[in-house]
Structure formats: C-alpha cells, structure tokens
Amino acid sequence: MNKRLCCLSALLASFVVAGAWSRQDSTDVFFRHLKLNEVTVTGLTGESRLREIPAPVSVVTERELQATSSTNIIDALAKEPGVSQITTGGGVSKPVIRGLGYNRVAVVNDGIRQEGQQWGDEHGVELDGESIGSVEILKGPYSLMYGSDAMAGVLIFHPKSTVPVGTARAGISTEYQTNNGLFNYSIYSGGNKQGLVWDARWSQKLAHAYKNRFDGYVPGSQFQEQAARLLLGINRAWGHSHLVLSYYHLLPGIIEGERDALTGQLEAATEDLKTYGHPLPFQHVYHYKAVWDNSVALGNGRLKTLLGYQQNQRKEYEESTDEYGLYFQLHTLNYDVRYELPLYSGWKLAVGANGMYQRSLNKGEEYLIPAYQLFDVGSFVTATCDLGRLHLTGGLRLDRRQLHSERLFNEEESYWHFVDFSRHFTGLSASVGAVCNLTDDVNLRVNLSRGFRAPNMSELGSFGEHEGTGRFEVGNNSLKPEHSWQADLGMDFNSRYVSAQVALFANRIDHYIFLQKQNVVPAPGTEPRYRYQAGDARLMGFEASVDVHPVHSLHIGNSFSLVDAVQLHQQKDSKYLPMTPAPCWQAEVKYELTHDGRPFNNTYVAVGTTCFLRQSHFLRANDTETATPSYTLVNLSAGTDLKDRRGRTVASFHLMADNLLDRGYQNHLSRLKYMDLNRLTLRRGIYNMGRNIVVKLQFPFSFSL
C-alpha cells in the first residue's frame, strides 16, 4: 500500500510541476511537434485529426518502436498506458486493453482483421514487427466499425508508407539481445515509378532460452520466426489499388515447467539450453494472407473495398518431431465495402458493410475444439459534424453471426468427442461522442458506446487437454453473447513546456465470459479441469500521463494506469475477474544531446523505471489465481542517427538495458506464474526475463529512379 501511495504521489507531483511550467509565457514553438492536434488517425468516417476523435486513441510511431526493446510487437506496445500483455515466455504475447483480452481485442493489419487462433492462451499475434510503420491503439468498444471481438479496443497496424514518385529505398536492420541470444534481421526494398509502387521485405528472428536469477535458463522458451511481405500496386489521382501478399512462420517451444524433486531445477529435454533448435515439445504456426485494397474517387465521395484471404495453421508436436498431435487449420475470407460521402454543411457520413466467412478444421489426432463454420455480416452508418471548436461523432451498427459446430466420433475410444450444434447471434452497436477544443491547447472528450461480442468456439465447444496451458478445458454451448456499455471522459493539454493527458472509463458488461478452475481433484497424470462460465462484470479505471520539458533538451515523463475489474453479485472468492493487470507507474528522464546535427543527429540518453504495484484483486475461487507482489524495474537507453553531408540519415543506432538490476519478478499476466512449485525455495512458477542488453542498428538507403 505504501508503494502504491508513493507512486500516486510522484505522479501528482509531476502534474503540479507541469502546471507550474505551463504558466510561463513564451512564443517558442520548438516543441509544437509534440502536440497531437494535427496527427491523422483512422476515424469513423475516414481519416480524422486526433483532436476531433472523442474516444481514447493513442499513436505509436515508427521511431518510438525502433527505440523500444521487445521480443515481439505486442511486447513493444505493452509499454503504453492502458495496454498490457498475457505472456508465455518471450515469444508469445497476447494484447490486453484496459483489462480485457483474447477475442475482445481486434487486431487489424493491412486493413483487415487478423484471424488466427486468438482464443488460446499461448497463441500470439502472427505479425512481423519489422514491417510496421505505426500503430493506432483504440481503447474501448469499437464494435461499431469492426463488429464482434472489438469490445475492448482495436490495434491497427499500419505498414511502412510507400515512397514518393520517382524514388526508391532499400535497407537492412538488425538486432541482438544478450539474455536470450535473440538475433533479428530484416531486409527490404521498395519504389515508386510513375505511380507503380512495390515494396518487399524478408525478416528472420532466432532466440534461445531466456534466463533469470531464480530459474536460470528456462527450457522451452526458445523460438524462431520468419516473415515475408510483398506489395504491388498503383497510385493515381483517382485513388489506389494494392495487392499485399504475406507469409509468417513462428516456431515456439512449449514451456512445461517441470522440476527435479531433489534439486528444484527445471528439467530440460536437452543439455544445451543455448541452442536455437527446437527440442520437444514445440509448435509450428503458419499464417498466409492475401489482401486486395482499393480506394476510388466516386462522385464527390470515396468508395473503399477490401477483400482478404487468410489461412492459419497451428501444429503441436509433443512426442515426435515428425508427428503432430493437435493441428488446427483455419480459413478466413474477409470483406469490407464502405462509401464515404462528401462533406456537406460540416457533416461527413459513411455507410458500409463488412464481415467474414470462416472454416476451421481439425487435422490432428488430438482434439480441443470442434471443427466449425462461421459467417459474419454487419452493416453500419457513421457520422461526424464539425462545428468549429465542437466536433460530434456517432453511428449505429447491426451484426449477425451464424456458427455451426461439427460433430466428431473418436473411433479409438468409441465415443462422440464433439456433438454438432448451431448458434445465431445478433448484436446492436452504437457510439456517440463529442470533443470540445476549449483552447488551442486544451481538448475535452466525452464518449458513450455500446459493444457486442459473440462467444467463440473455444468458449462454446472446447473439450480436451490443452497441452500448452496445462489445463483440461470444457466449453459451454449455452453461453450468451456479451454486451457492454462504456463511458469515457478525457482531457489533454499541450503547451511549450507540458504535454498531459488523462482518460477515465467505466465499463459494464453483461454475460462476461471467463475460464475458472473447477473444484475437482484431477486423476493422476491428468490436468486440472477448467470450465467456461459467465457473469455480469464492471470495469473502471484511468490512464494519466504528463511530459514536462523545462528546456528543449530535457523531458521528464510520468504515466499511471489502473483497472479495477469485478464480477457483480458474487462472493469474495469470485469477486474479481481473472487476468486483470496490476496498477502500473512508469517514469522516464530523457536528455537530447543533439537536434538537426551532423554527423550525429537525434542523439539522446534516458533512464526509466517501471513500477507494477501489488495485485491483490484476483480470482481466488478454487485457486484459479494468486496475488502478485509489487516490483520495480530500472531501464537505460541511448540512441543516435548518423547523417551524411547531404543531410540524409545513413544509419541509426539504439542501445538499451532492460531490468538493469536483474530483478527477479513475475508479471501478474504471465502464464508461467502457475507452473510447478520449487520445493527447495518454495517459489511457485517461472519468473520473467532477467537483465537484457539490446543493440539495434538500421542502415537505410534511398535513391532516384
């Protein structure tokens, strides 16, 4: 409690300092680039300025991604206020926004929803972080634009932009991390000749087992990643037409966490824990995608069409490197058609429809969820109105989802493993909000939205042992869809010396679906049983951040995020929702040595801390979860660009030290927290990564065609 009060006091002190600096009079505009007023983001009726969006949105730029150490793209975003991650070692991360994850967070890449096996705990996001140019983080229900599964928010991954006409680019980037020996490189090339555009990229990443001070090296935490992307298209005054082809392959180990009863050490399948190979058990995850993206001027408006095909394959190898046990194959056809009407008397309208068709198959000898077919269709209308300093937005959407499960007969044991059933779900989504630009530097935002999410097949029909999670999971095909009402209130302030934001939210969810451990003693050699169930939930919290820059070279930043997630009308043991992130305070002091210098440019050094407070709000029932102590991590970073005589950047360098003091800790959302007990130290589970030194290098080249 004392540490929580200290963190809150430090944050409040930062706001007091911010207020003092903001009262100083100056006409210096050096820091105007810090203002988000002119940033363009994805809006309800097309591109909009951030100052006109009532719902909370944050943007992570390419440069910020380059200056962030991470083992995957979700790991990089988890440093943003309000964003967390459910982790399984360093290779697998699932996004969580304001305490909600899994199928409640929609991931959009190349304009369409990324569809893999996002219902699974150890199933990450199949994206190459090297191909990402920027990320928009939309917090709160966005079912209005994306349908079911966008109840918590949306992560929109924008690729690196195409180059101007008559130019070409190429380059290579590389990275090394000391803790897990991670080696990463990416090679790219692109160009634009008279509006004919192309862009190609190949990336590869290798990592052996990571280590920490309590467990040593963690067997099964190694992973490999390969990715390729090709864009071909045409840009003209009337619009554009782009074809994007991508390939992604992840080979993660499976961390079993078994320990030697005498020594307490983690048992390894191989003596060499620094190998980049893949000892049993492990997975193969493949994701293939093709997207045809078109935008055409039609009348005074614009017609946008997207058509995509995705195939996701997940194979799990337990006993043999040649024979898989589980094998899910998922085919998805995405479609999106919308028309943005021309601006009329300050009003801007858009109408459209989008959805998907899915076919999931079981091709393995083991089973967890039934094969199924799914069809989604949703139609929507959105509107924005610009009334000078007042900006209004709103919209309605109607969704219809049809889901059919296929029965399966287990011939070896002569019983029906899955029965067939069909479910139909209808959801109405809505949003209404306003932004008032009180002054050029102060914006007040308010938004009310209704979200919708249909249960996924894992929640409805799963029945089987999930090797990657150490659980026997049981679905419930009578579950109802989730419906939510969320209210958001926020304010942001930007001046020469201060940038500050605060966002408060309250979210009520009917029929919230979650997985809870059952009060059943498992038979010897079997996993504990978990069952999906539902109840009404209430989530409340806020994010607050302030960046004080008393001189143009010094930045003092603080942020704090808090989520309180409870299940209504329950006893004490079942009061709190599972997988709720702990309150988090982040602070950084950054000093910029050079601006627009040669040969060194954008040179900086920074020291930061990340403090996770004790999480004592957890699902106690049947020992589903346990409390997590507080911990603080210290991080250092530095970087610079190298320019040639013409002022072109020819190299970029970043050096980072994460967990500098080598703190032993467990994040509350780490799945490894519940692995076997070390009977010698009485520490349960596996700890997160220890000290890690990261080096990044980029070498860009550009030339005329």
XYZ file of C-alpha atoms in Angstrom:
705
model
C 0.000 0.000 0.000
C 2.846 2.386 0.843
C 4.429 1.787 -2.549
C 1.105 2.469 -4.274
C 0.773 5.760 -2.388
C 4.342 6.715 -3.290
C 3.691 6.096 -6.981
C 0.478 8.133 -6.932
C 2.217 10.947 -5.039
C 5.017 11.035 -7.595
C 2.505 11.238 -10.433
C 0.584 14.046 -8.741
C 3.840 15.876 -8.104
C 4.588 15.667 -11.829
C 1.238 17.295 -12.615
C 1.999 20.073 -10.125
C 5.346 20.687 -11.820
C 3.567 20.610 -15.188
C 1.149 23.271 -14.046
C 3.963 25.490 -12.815
C 5.822 25.278 -16.108
C 2.657 25.826 -18.140
C 2.189 29.254 -16.575
C 5.447 30.545 -18.055
C 4.937 32.859 -21.027
C 6.771 32.057 -24.244
C 6.345 32.098 -28.005
C 8.895 29.375 -28.636
C 7.342 26.745 -30.950
C 10.161 24.234 -30.831
C 8.003 21.650 -29.092
C 4.926 22.102 -31.260
C 5.772 18.733 -32.832
C 4.824 17.124 -29.533
C 1.230 18.229 -29.946
C -1.129 15.583 -31.190
C -3.669 18.020 -32.584
C -2.551 17.558 -36.183
C -1.947 13.796 -36.070
C -4.174 11.949 -38.546
C -5.765 8.689 -37.381
C -8.460 6.269 -38.520
C -11.859 7.831 -37.746
C -15.464 6.718 -38.032
C -15.875 8.367 -41.433
C -12.337 8.031 -42.759
C -9.170 9.809 -41.743
C -9.599 12.384 -38.991
C -7.396 14.571 -36.857
C -6.756 13.205 -33.400
C -8.133 16.358 -31.787
C -11.535 15.521 -33.342
C -11.819 11.941 -32.005
C -13.899 11.625 -28.789
C -12.901 8.057 -27.924
C -9.408 7.488 -26.455
C -6.805 6.855 -29.167
C -3.007 6.782 -28.903
C -0.435 6.510 -31.668
C 2.935 4.743 -31.546
C 5.250 5.962 -34.287
C 7.908 4.037 -36.168
C 10.672 5.915 -34.377
C 9.166 5.040 -30.983
C 9.038 1.370 -31.987
C 12.694 1.498 -33.013
C 13.667 2.973 -29.643
C 11.781 0.280 -27.688
C 13.267 -3.065 -26.697
C 10.950 -6.044 -27.118
C 10.865 -9.671 -28.204
C 7.709 -9.225 -30.310
C 5.452 -6.409 -31.495
C 2.868 -6.794 -28.692
C 5.678 -6.667 -26.139
C 6.630 -3.262 -27.582
C 3.071 -1.903 -27.287
C 2.637 -3.150 -23.714
C 4.685 -0.179 -22.532
C 1.822 2.150 -23.492
C -0.574 3.250 -20.684
C -3.678 1.057 -20.643
C -2.083 -1.715 -22.722
C -0.833 -4.984 -21.199
C 0.102 -8.438 -22.433
C -0.592 -12.055 -21.484
C 2.764 -13.746 -21.976
C 4.138 -17.249 -22.372
C 7.872 -16.634 -22.249
C 9.386 -14.162 -24.690
C 7.975 -15.474 -27.949
C 4.207 -15.327 -27.347
C 2.288 -12.217 -26.240
C -1.442 -11.501 -26.365
C -2.704 -7.908 -26.191
C -4.846 -6.697 -23.298
C -6.548 -3.278 -23.354
C -7.915 -1.920 -20.087
C -8.088 -5.373 -18.535
C -9.775 -7.133 -21.478
C -8.033 -9.521 -23.866
C -8.415 -12.621 -26.036
C -11.248 -12.206 -28.568
C -12.198 -8.853 -27.068
C -9.267 -7.111 -28.794
C -9.393 -6.888 -32.587
C -6.079 -6.724 -34.437
C -6.168 -5.030 -37.850
C -3.266 -5.392 -40.270
C -3.187 -4.449 -43.955
C -6.743 -3.169 -43.488
C -8.364 -6.456 -42.389
C -8.854 -8.245 -39.092
C -6.059 -10.663 -38.267
C -7.682 -14.057 -37.724
C -5.574 -16.797 -36.169
C -6.386 -18.808 -33.060
C -6.655 -15.813 -30.728
C -8.866 -17.687 -28.261
C -5.852 -19.635 -26.933
C -3.685 -18.515 -24.020
C -0.423 -19.429 -25.742
C -1.494 -18.160 -29.192
C 0.166 -14.865 -30.107
C -0.356 -12.389 -32.939
C 1.094 -13.507 -36.268
C 2.757 -10.220 -37.280
C 6.240 -9.174 -38.331
C 7.123 -6.170 -36.208
C 9.772 -5.051 -38.703
C 7.137 -4.298 -41.344
C 5.108 -1.977 -39.078
C 5.270 1.777 -39.684
C 2.933 2.921 -36.882
C 0.253 1.584 -34.565
C -3.053 3.115 -33.549
C -4.378 1.945 -30.181
C -8.145 2.392 -29.983
C -9.356 1.926 -26.414
C -12.948 0.992 -25.679
C -15.723 -0.693 -27.692
C -15.146 -0.324 -31.438
C -17.737 -2.901 -32.469
C -19.303 -0.086 -34.496
C -16.503 -0.325 -37.069
C -15.226 -3.874 -36.690
C -18.128 -5.941 -35.345
C -17.795 -8.668 -32.740
C -14.441 -9.062 -30.954
C -13.674 -5.323 -30.776
C -15.297 -4.865 -27.366
C -12.079 -3.876 -25.551
C -10.498 -1.976 -28.399
C -8.526 -2.298 -31.600
C -4.858 -2.389 -32.516
C -4.435 -1.036 -36.052
C -1.038 -1.856 -37.529
C -0.110 0.407 -40.424
C 2.664 -0.771 -42.769
C 5.533 1.494 -43.641
C 4.328 4.022 -46.231
C 5.186 3.776 -49.914
C 7.883 6.151 -51.184
C 7.209 9.306 -53.279
C 7.027 9.136 -57.079
C 10.398 8.723 -58.781
C 12.250 7.384 -55.739
C 13.280 4.020 -54.345
C 14.519 2.786 -50.990
C 16.299 -0.199 -49.555
C 17.954 -1.105 -46.317
C 18.749 -3.583 -43.612
C 18.108 -3.581 -39.885
C 19.483 -5.918 -37.254
C 19.193 -6.501 -33.518
C 20.855 -8.545 -30.784
C 19.710 -9.255 -27.218
C 22.073 -10.700 -24.617
C 19.657 -12.517 -22.319
C 18.186 -14.979 -24.811
C 20.711 -14.508 -27.616
C 17.965 -13.059 -29.805
C 19.256 -12.236 -33.282
C 16.956 -10.432 -35.662
C 17.477 -9.002 -39.124
C 15.221 -7.573 -41.827
C 15.965 -6.697 -45.469
C 13.649 -4.501 -47.514
C 13.343 -2.745 -50.849
C 10.643 -0.570 -52.417
C 9.998 2.038 -55.055
C 7.523 4.220 -56.918
C 7.929 4.665 -60.665
C 5.262 6.913 -62.151
C 2.698 5.680 -59.632
C 3.574 1.987 -59.972
C 4.562 1.015 -56.435
C 6.216 -2.020 -54.914
C 7.603 -2.975 -51.533
C 9.261 -6.223 -50.446
C 10.613 -7.384 -47.093
C 12.162 -10.507 -45.538
C 12.684 -10.868 -41.772
C 14.084 -13.579 -39.529
C 14.421 -13.887 -35.761
C 16.124 -16.528 -33.614
C 16.225 -16.812 -29.814
C 17.429 -19.479 -27.412
C 16.046 -19.986 -23.885
C 15.887 -16.899 -21.703
C 17.212 -16.764 -18.128
C 16.532 -15.127 -14.780
C 18.237 -15.140 -11.402
C 15.929 -17.727 -9.808
C 15.338 -20.284 -12.584
C 18.495 -19.983 -14.669
C 17.730 -20.785 -18.307
C 14.079 -21.722 -18.947
C 13.707 -24.842 -21.155
C 11.170 -24.454 -23.940
C 11.316 -20.656 -24.117
C 13.337 -20.599 -27.338
C 11.629 -19.575 -30.583
C 12.230 -18.880 -34.264
C 10.349 -16.507 -36.555
C 10.339 -15.890 -40.308
C 8.228 -13.431 -42.279
C 7.920 -12.127 -45.834
C 5.761 -9.393 -47.346
C 5.233 -8.164 -50.910
C 3.153 -5.170 -52.032
C 2.340 -4.438 -55.682
C 0.052 -1.626 -56.704
C -0.798 1.573 -58.493
C -1.310 5.096 -57.098
C -3.209 7.643 -59.142
C -5.187 10.844 -58.620
C -8.398 8.790 -58.574
C -7.112 6.615 -55.704
C -5.127 3.408 -55.410
C -5.252 -0.353 -55.880
C -2.817 -2.504 -53.870
C -2.248 -6.246 -53.625
C -0.441 -7.420 -50.482
C 0.893 -10.970 -50.037
C 2.408 -12.028 -46.716
C 3.834 -15.108 -45.035
C 4.582 -15.668 -41.350
C 6.087 -18.665 -39.571
C 6.630 -18.966 -35.806
C 8.282 -21.967 -34.200
C 7.934 -21.573 -30.411
C 8.925 -24.091 -27.804
C 6.418 -25.170 -25.168
C 7.409 -24.406 -21.583
C 6.289 -27.284 -19.358
C 7.880 -26.039 -16.125
C 8.557 -29.480 -14.635
C 11.198 -29.532 -11.878
C 13.556 -32.070 -10.381
C 12.185 -33.005 -6.958
C 15.656 -33.062 -5.348
C 17.370 -30.033 -6.881
C 14.367 -27.877 -7.738
C 15.898 -27.171 -11.146
C 13.807 -27.010 -14.288
C 14.013 -30.237 -16.251
C 15.375 -29.812 -19.776
C 14.915 -32.060 -22.794
C 18.433 -31.154 -23.906
C 21.616 -30.232 -22.082
C 22.278 -27.254 -24.350
C 19.815 -24.549 -23.314
C 21.516 -22.009 -25.554
C 20.625 -23.850 -28.727
C 18.497 -22.192 -31.409
C 16.940 -25.560 -32.223
C 13.530 -26.826 -31.146
C 13.546 -29.786 -28.727
C 10.189 -31.363 -27.885
C 7.558 -30.185 -27.242
C 7.114 -27.310 -29.719
C 4.660 -25.776 -32.186
C 4.640 -24.743 -35.824
C 2.456 -21.713 -36.573
C 1.960 -20.622 -40.200
C -0.057 -17.648 -41.396
C -0.643 -16.889 -45.088
C -2.501 -13.773 -46.192
C -3.559 -12.017 -49.393
C -5.292 -8.611 -49.339
C -6.647 -6.576 -52.247
C -7.122 -2.969 -51.122
C -8.888 -0.406 -53.341
C -9.848 3.226 -52.857
C -11.582 5.037 -55.727
C -12.984 8.559 -56.003
C -16.669 8.185 -56.864
C -18.629 11.330 -57.402
C -17.504 13.718 -54.707
C -17.078 10.865 -52.251
C -14.820 7.845 -51.996
C -15.546 4.126 -52.346
C -13.275 1.748 -50.426
C -13.247 -2.014 -50.870
C -11.138 -4.654 -49.162
C -11.050 -8.358 -49.896
C -8.752 -10.675 -47.980
C -7.967 -14.355 -47.579
C -6.104 -15.805 -44.598
C -5.011 -19.312 -43.739
C -3.726 -20.080 -40.260
C -2.121 -23.409 -39.365
C -1.134 -24.420 -35.847
C 0.583 -27.760 -35.275
C 1.648 -29.031 -31.858
C 4.379 -31.659 -31.521
C 4.632 -33.491 -28.199
C 6.086 -36.986 -28.634
C 7.725 -36.850 -32.073
C 9.276 -34.193 -34.292
C 7.527 -35.779 -37.289
C 4.010 -36.413 -35.969
C 1.783 -33.662 -34.630
C -0.903 -34.106 -32.012
C -3.106 -31.022 -32.330
C -3.472 -29.442 -35.786
C -5.859 -26.543 -36.350
C -6.315 -25.187 -39.857
C -8.367 -22.008 -40.173
C -9.516 -20.457 -43.466
C -10.895 -16.901 -43.361
C -12.359 -14.739 -46.133
C -12.667 -11.067 -45.116
C -14.670 -8.403 -46.928
C -15.202 -4.693 -46.314
C -17.123 -2.222 -48.505
C -17.777 1.377 -47.468
C -18.634 4.668 -49.109
C -17.562 7.992 -47.611
C -19.953 10.703 -48.695
C -18.700 14.202 -49.489
C -18.629 16.859 -46.785
C -21.935 18.762 -46.582
C -22.577 21.716 -44.216
C -19.988 20.397 -41.772
C -21.426 16.836 -41.842
C -19.489 13.808 -43.030
C -21.235 10.445 -43.472
C -20.081 6.923 -44.220
C -22.073 3.739 -44.860
C -20.807 0.238 -45.348
C -20.784 -3.451 -44.574
C -18.044 -5.850 -43.535
C -17.623 -9.307 -42.116
C -16.028 -12.680 -42.768
C -16.533 -16.341 -43.539
C -14.512 -18.927 -41.611
C -13.915 -22.648 -41.929
C -11.920 -24.339 -39.157
C -10.685 -27.927 -39.457
C -9.202 -30.477 -37.049
C -6.445 -32.416 -38.812
C -4.604 -33.845 -35.819
C -5.032 -36.944 -33.686
C -5.876 -34.899 -30.581
C -8.777 -32.515 -30.230
C -9.564 -29.418 -28.206
C -12.284 -27.515 -30.106
C -14.719 -28.775 -32.755
C -14.348 -28.049 -36.432
C -16.772 -25.279 -37.337
C -18.118 -22.856 -39.930
C -18.809 -19.190 -39.218
C -20.385 -16.381 -41.203
C -20.378 -12.747 -40.103
C -22.146 -9.794 -41.662
C -22.505 -6.310 -40.265
C -23.821 -3.061 -41.738
C -23.164 0.370 -40.299
C -23.664 4.090 -40.734
C -21.435 6.712 -39.105
C -21.486 10.500 -38.994
C -19.251 13.352 -37.886
C -20.046 17.024 -37.619
C -17.566 19.889 -37.347
C -18.999 22.906 -35.532
C -15.833 24.919 -35.134
C -14.437 24.082 -31.722
C -17.062 21.366 -31.173
C -16.772 18.033 -33.021
C -19.574 15.453 -32.840
C -19.391 11.787 -33.877
C -21.761 8.854 -33.745
C -23.063 5.785 -35.500
C -25.084 2.561 -35.459
C -24.259 -0.991 -36.492
C -26.206 -4.244 -36.729
C -24.325 -7.575 -36.676
C -25.429 -11.103 -37.429
C -23.186 -14.147 -36.761
C -24.010 -17.739 -37.660
C -21.897 -20.501 -36.119
C -22.148 -24.232 -36.761
C -20.121 -26.867 -34.918
C -19.341 -30.247 -36.494
C -19.600 -33.474 -34.526
C -16.619 -35.789 -34.155
C -16.541 -39.512 -33.337
C -13.472 -40.846 -31.548
C -13.030 -44.207 -33.230
C -10.167 -45.294 -30.971
C -12.247 -44.972 -27.795
C -15.674 -45.323 -29.461
C -17.457 -42.197 -28.242
C -18.647 -38.868 -29.624
C -15.933 -36.379 -28.695
C -17.904 -33.403 -30.035
C -21.600 -33.025 -30.783
C -22.869 -30.740 -33.502
C -24.790 -27.586 -32.655
C -25.682 -24.271 -34.287
C -25.897 -20.831 -32.729
C -27.031 -17.480 -34.115
C -26.085 -14.178 -32.531
C -27.392 -10.685 -33.245
C -25.852 -7.542 -31.826
C -26.566 -3.836 -31.989
C -23.598 -1.497 -31.513
C -23.685 2.258 -31.137
C -21.473 5.192 -30.299
C -21.965 8.887 -29.656
C -19.327 11.355 -28.559
C -18.066 14.909 -28.609
C -14.775 16.768 -28.478
C -14.631 20.368 -27.357
C -11.455 22.277 -28.222
C -11.633 24.576 -25.218
C -8.489 26.367 -26.399
C -5.783 25.662 -28.954
C -4.006 23.667 -26.241
C -6.858 22.043 -24.280
C -9.298 19.398 -25.547
C -12.177 17.867 -23.578
C -13.536 14.496 -24.745
C -16.640 12.509 -23.816
C -17.942 9.317 -25.411
C -20.614 6.684 -24.763
C -20.504 3.401 -26.676
C -22.224 0.026 -26.745
C -20.186 -3.063 -27.656
C -21.042 -6.592 -28.707
C -19.133 -9.896 -28.718
C -20.357 -13.340 -29.660
C -18.852 -16.358 -27.835
C -16.069 -18.088 -29.748
C -15.871 -21.799 -30.437
C -13.421 -22.440 -27.612
C -15.874 -20.953 -25.111
C -18.821 -22.830 -26.591
C -17.444 -26.224 -27.506
C -13.954 -26.963 -26.199
C -13.385 -30.345 -24.585
C -9.895 -31.675 -24.147
C -6.459 -31.284 -22.637
C -4.690 -28.114 -23.748
C -1.025 -29.115 -23.659
C 0.291 -25.579 -23.957
C -1.676 -24.378 -20.910
C -1.619 -27.366 -18.576
C -5.436 -27.474 -18.394
C -8.361 -29.641 -19.393
C -10.822 -27.127 -20.851
C -14.594 -27.563 -21.033
C -16.854 -25.275 -23.061
C -20.467 -24.280 -22.545
C -22.634 -24.128 -25.687
C -25.439 -22.285 -23.886
C -23.397 -19.106 -23.352
C -24.995 -15.804 -24.354
C -23.220 -13.002 -26.224
C -21.538 -10.229 -24.266
C -22.973 -6.702 -24.399
C -21.277 -3.692 -22.893
C -21.870 -0.030 -22.152
C -18.771 2.102 -21.730
C -18.445 5.774 -20.819
C -15.201 7.678 -21.453
C -14.162 11.103 -20.222
C -10.804 12.624 -21.078
C -8.802 15.804 -21.306
C -5.450 16.602 -22.918
C -3.258 19.664 -22.659
C -0.258 20.715 -24.767
C 1.990 23.741 -24.359
C 5.584 24.742 -24.811
C 6.608 23.096 -21.548
C 3.959 20.465 -20.891
C 2.061 17.668 -22.594
C -0.516 15.964 -20.379
C -3.452 13.597 -20.845
C -5.954 11.926 -18.554
C -8.642 9.421 -19.577
C -11.265 7.875 -17.269
C -13.572 4.993 -18.184
C -16.396 2.908 -16.735
C -17.464 -0.295 -18.458
C -20.443 -2.551 -17.677
C -20.503 -5.965 -19.422
C -23.459 -8.342 -19.352
C -22.703 -12.095 -19.613
C -18.927 -11.647 -19.324
C -17.328 -14.997 -20.254
C -14.271 -16.326 -18.429
C -12.440 -19.542 -17.596
C -12.474 -20.751 -13.989
C -10.797 -23.685 -12.305
C -13.229 -26.369 -11.114
C -13.318 -27.803 -7.608
C -12.455 -31.282 -8.853
C -9.343 -33.237 -7.887
C -7.691 -34.370 -11.155
C -6.858 -38.034 -11.624
C -3.147 -38.926 -11.507
C -1.414 -37.923 -14.729
C -4.207 -35.602 -15.854
C -4.504 -31.828 -15.894
C -6.840 -29.777 -13.651
C -10.226 -29.061 -15.169
C -11.347 -25.557 -16.153
C -14.795 -24.570 -17.407
C -16.105 -21.514 -19.228
C -18.817 -19.618 -17.384
C -20.360 -16.165 -17.429
C -21.460 -13.370 -15.120
C -22.038 -9.643 -15.155
C -18.884 -7.533 -14.841
C -17.908 -3.959 -14.101
C -14.562 -2.423 -15.027
C -13.422 1.054 -14.052
C -10.084 2.819 -14.284
C -7.990 5.542 -15.820
C -4.753 6.396 -17.608
C -2.852 9.592 -16.895
C 0.411 10.836 -18.352
C 2.459 14.020 -18.277
C 5.635 15.038 -20.110
C 7.406 18.082 -18.693
C 10.169 19.680 -20.815
C 11.524 22.715 -18.946
C 14.204 23.145 -21.625
C 14.092 21.887 -25.177
C 16.588 19.080 -24.481
C 15.101 17.636 -21.290
C 11.946 15.528 -20.963
C 10.525 14.257 -17.663
C 7.702 11.812 -18.293
C 5.298 10.002 -15.980
C 2.304 7.784 -16.625
C -0.034 5.766 -14.449
C -2.716 3.248 -15.395
C -5.241 1.437 -13.220
C -8.019 -1.097 -13.868
C -10.464 -2.369 -11.271
C -12.401 -5.345 -12.685
C -15.075 -7.082 -10.604
C -17.773 -9.665 -11.162
C -21.068 -8.436 -9.795
C -23.253 -10.259 -7.264
C -20.558 -12.776 -6.257
C -18.915 -13.992 -3.079
C -15.488 -12.665 -2.072
C -13.535 -15.519 -3.682
C -15.243 -14.901 -7.039
C -15.417 -11.119 -6.852
C -12.567 -10.165 -9.184
C -12.150 -11.013 -12.848
C -9.157 -13.122 -13.880
C -6.182 -11.747 -15.819
C -6.560 -8.161 -14.613
C -3.288 -6.214 -14.964
C -1.733 -4.684 -11.863
C -1.606 -0.880 -11.481
C 1.444 0.424 -13.316
C 3.510 3.587 -12.921
C 6.179 4.448 -15.494
C 8.679 7.293 -15.288
C 11.476 8.419 -17.617
C 14.010 11.206 -17.741
C 15.348 11.771 -21.254
C 18.040 14.207 -22.353
C 18.522 15.010 -26.046
C 22.105 15.950 -26.833
C 21.686 16.975 -30.463
C 18.897 18.130 -32.807
C 19.441 18.554 -36.553
C 23.152 17.990 -36.077
C 25.793 16.414 -38.322
C 27.086 13.812 -38.407
C 25.190 12.859 -35.220
C 21.505 13.707 -35.048
C 18.671 12.991 -32.577
C 21.207 11.820 -30.006
C 19.688 11.032 -26.607
C 20.211 9.227 -23.306
C 17.415 8.164 -20.959
C 16.807 6.423 -17.647
C 13.426 4.999 -16.728
C 11.597 2.918 -14.162
C 8.553 0.699 -14.438
C 6.734 0.011 -11.176
C 3.979 -2.616 -11.030
C 2.069 -2.379 -7.758
C 0.869 -5.397 -5.826
C -2.107 -7.078 -7.470
C -4.319 -8.237 -4.624
C -7.506 -8.214 -6.727
C -7.530 -11.689 -8.277
C -9.884 -14.625 -8.826
C -9.430 -16.719 -5.656
C -12.093 -19.365 -6.337
C -10.574 -22.862 -6.441
C -7.069 -21.311 -6.557
C -7.643 -20.058 -10.099
C -5.210 -17.180 -9.451
C -2.900 -15.915 -6.708
C -1.748 -12.452 -5.605
C 1.328 -10.924 -7.256
C 3.861 -8.848 -5.267
C 4.957 -5.397 -6.432
C 8.242 -4.878 -8.243
C 10.207 -2.095 -9.904
C 12.426 -2.381 -12.995
C 15.162 0.088 -13.937
C 15.933 0.657 -17.630
C 18.560 2.658 -19.540
C 18.604 3.650 -23.212
C 20.574 5.737 -25.694
C 20.487 6.322 -29.439
C 21.584 8.446 -32.341
C 21.266 8.865 -36.106
C 24.214 9.316 -38.429
C 23.831 11.795 -41.314
C 25.921 12.269 -44.430
C 26.966 15.622 -45.914
C 23.658 15.915 -47.804
C 21.704 15.609 -44.578
C 20.439 12.094 -45.300
C 20.254 9.535 -42.485
C 22.586 6.663 -43.358
C 22.498 4.768 -40.046
C 20.598 4.632 -36.746
C 21.858 3.121 -33.508
C 19.969 2.231 -30.309
C 21.353 0.726 -27.093
C 19.020 -0.375 -24.292
C 19.394 -2.120 -20.932
C 16.173 -3.603 -19.558
C 15.867 -4.764 -15.948
C 19.311 -3.328 -15.288
C 19.393 -4.516 -11.663
C 18.457 -8.078 -12.698
C 15.300 -8.108 -10.579
C 13.583 -11.462 -10.161
C 9.852 -10.902 -10.740
C 6.630 -12.394 -12.075
C 4.147 -10.314 -14.023
C 0.560 -10.927 -12.958
C -0.405 -11.741 -16.578
C 2.406 -14.249 -17.104
C 1.028 -17.733 -17.633
C 4.308 -19.187 -16.363
C 3.441 -17.901 -12.885
C 1.392 -21.057 -12.251
C 3.932 -23.690 -13.202
C 5.326 -26.259 -10.711
C 6.466 -25.356 -7.202
C 10.215 -25.310 -6.461
C 10.208 -27.371 -3.280
C 13.637 -26.122 -2.204
C 12.918 -22.381 -2.458
C 9.099 -22.624 -2.156
C 8.794 -20.324 -5.154
C 5.966 -21.300 -7.447
C 6.150 -20.945 -11.226
C 8.739 -19.468 -13.560
C 9.998 -15.904 -13.390
C 10.214 -13.327 -16.166
C 13.344 -12.411 -18.086
C 16.332 -11.031 -16.176
C 18.794 -8.343 -17.246
C 18.803 -7.863 -21.020
C 21.089 -5.647 -23.112
C 19.702 -4.783 -26.557
C 21.550 -3.351 -29.567
C 19.683 -2.191 -32.704
C 21.170 -0.990 -35.989
C 19.401 0.347 -39.096
C 21.009 1.211 -42.433
C 18.549 2.919 -44.833
C 19.316 3.841 -48.442
C 17.308 5.965 -50.865
C 17.883 6.963 -54.479
C 16.078 8.373 -57.509
C 14.612 6.236 -60.288
